[in-house]
Amino acid sequence: MYSIGDRVAHPMHGAGTISGITRQRMAGQERSYYVLTLLCGGLQLLVPCDAGEKVGLRPLSTGPELERLLQALPQLETREQPNWNQRYRENMLRIKSGDLYEVARVVRSLSRREKRQQLSTGERRILFSARQILASEIALVKNIPLEQAETLLQPLE
């Protein structure tokens, strides 16, 4: 269970702060929801309190965990499916996993592919989303601006 002020990561939307807990009736059921204010764009998300784990909500990485990730970025192994449909599905599964190393692999693989050829609209969206997920967690853990966190992702490309 999280409290107001806790900083957490959502697998599909990135890192943010729990800015409130509210009770609302949705689909005929009254439930408690975390009000998650995301770092990217200030978007607010309602996450059911009793389903936070199922959704993939997790505490932010620790400083040392994040440092290990940042040091590993230049050597991250990536494997690319030749079929765009398989590649798209595989990348979406990696992002949904909530594992920062898997998200970093998506960014690295799609960034490299973008240098060789133009990405499809879907892959551009995945790349943008994956970059935002990583950058938002880096920014919150290191207490730095989002723009500065994005520059730390340069070794991926």
Coordinates of C-alpha atoms in Angstrom, one line a residue, residues 2-75:
Y2 CA 1.3 3.4 -0.9
S3 CA 0.8 6.8 0.7
I4 CA 0.4 10.3 -0.5
G5 CA 3.8 11.6 -1.5
D6 CA 5.3 8.2 -2.4
R7 CA 7.1 8.2 -5.7
V8 CA 6.3 5.2 -7.9
A9 CA 6.7 3.9 -11.4
H10 CA 3.9 2.8 -13.7
P11 CA 5.1 0.4 -16.4
M12 CA 3.3 2.1 -19.3
H13 CA 3.4 5.8 -18.2
G14 CA 6.6 6.2 -16.3
A15 CA 7.4 7.7 -12.9
G16 CA 5.3 10.0 -10.8
T17 CA 4.1 10.9 -7.3
I18 CA 1.0 9.7 -5.5
S19 CA -0.7 13.1 -5.0
G20 CA -3.9 11.8 -3.4
I21 CA -6.2 8.8 -2.7
T22 CA -9.8 9.1 -3.6
R23 CA -12.9 7.0 -3.5
Q24 CA -14.9 6.9 -6.7
R25 CA -17.7 4.8 -8.2
M26 CA -16.7 3.3 -11.6
A27 CA -18.5 0.4 -13.3
G28 CA -21.0 0.2 -10.5
Q29 CA -18.3 -0.4 -7.9
E30 CA -17.0 2.1 -5.3
R31 CA -13.2 1.7 -4.8
S32 CA -10.2 3.6 -3.5
Y33 CA -7.8 4.9 -6.2
Y34 CA -4.3 6.3 -6.1
V35 CA -4.1 9.7 -7.9
L36 CA -0.8 9.3 -9.6
T37 CA 0.6 12.6 -11.0
L38 CA 3.2 11.7 -13.7
L39 CA 6.4 13.6 -14.2
C40 CA 6.0 13.7 -18.0
G41 CA 3.3 16.2 -18.9
G42 CA 1.7 16.3 -15.4
L43 CA -0.9 13.7 -16.4
Q44 CA -3.0 12.3 -13.6
L45 CA -3.8 8.7 -13.5
L46 CA -6.3 6.8 -11.3
V47 CA -4.9 3.4 -10.2
P48 CA -7.1 1.2 -8.1
C49 CA -5.5 0.8 -4.7
D50 CA -6.3 -2.9 -4.5
A51 CA -4.9 -3.6 -8.0
G52 CA -1.7 -1.5 -7.9
E53 CA 0.5 -4.6 -8.0
K54 CA -1.5 -6.2 -10.8
V55 CA -1.2 -3.0 -12.8
G56 CA 2.5 -3.1 -12.3
L57 CA 2.9 -0.1 -9.9
R58 CA 6.2 -0.4 -8.1
P59 CA 8.5 1.7 -6.0
L60 CA 11.2 3.7 -7.9
S61 CA 14.6 2.1 -8.4
T62 CA 17.2 3.0 -5.8
G63 CA 20.1 5.2 -6.6
P64 CA 22.6 2.3 -6.8
E65 CA 20.2 0.3 -9.0
L66 CA 19.9 3.2 -11.3
E67 CA 23.6 3.8 -11.5
R68 CA 24.2 0.1 -12.5
L69 CA 21.6 0.6 -15.3
L70 CA 23.2 3.8 -16.5
Q71 CA 26.7 2.1 -16.5
A72 CA 25.3 -0.9 -18.4
L73 CA 23.6 1.2 -21.1
P74 CA 26.4 1.3 -23.6
Q75 CA 26.9 -2.5 -23.5

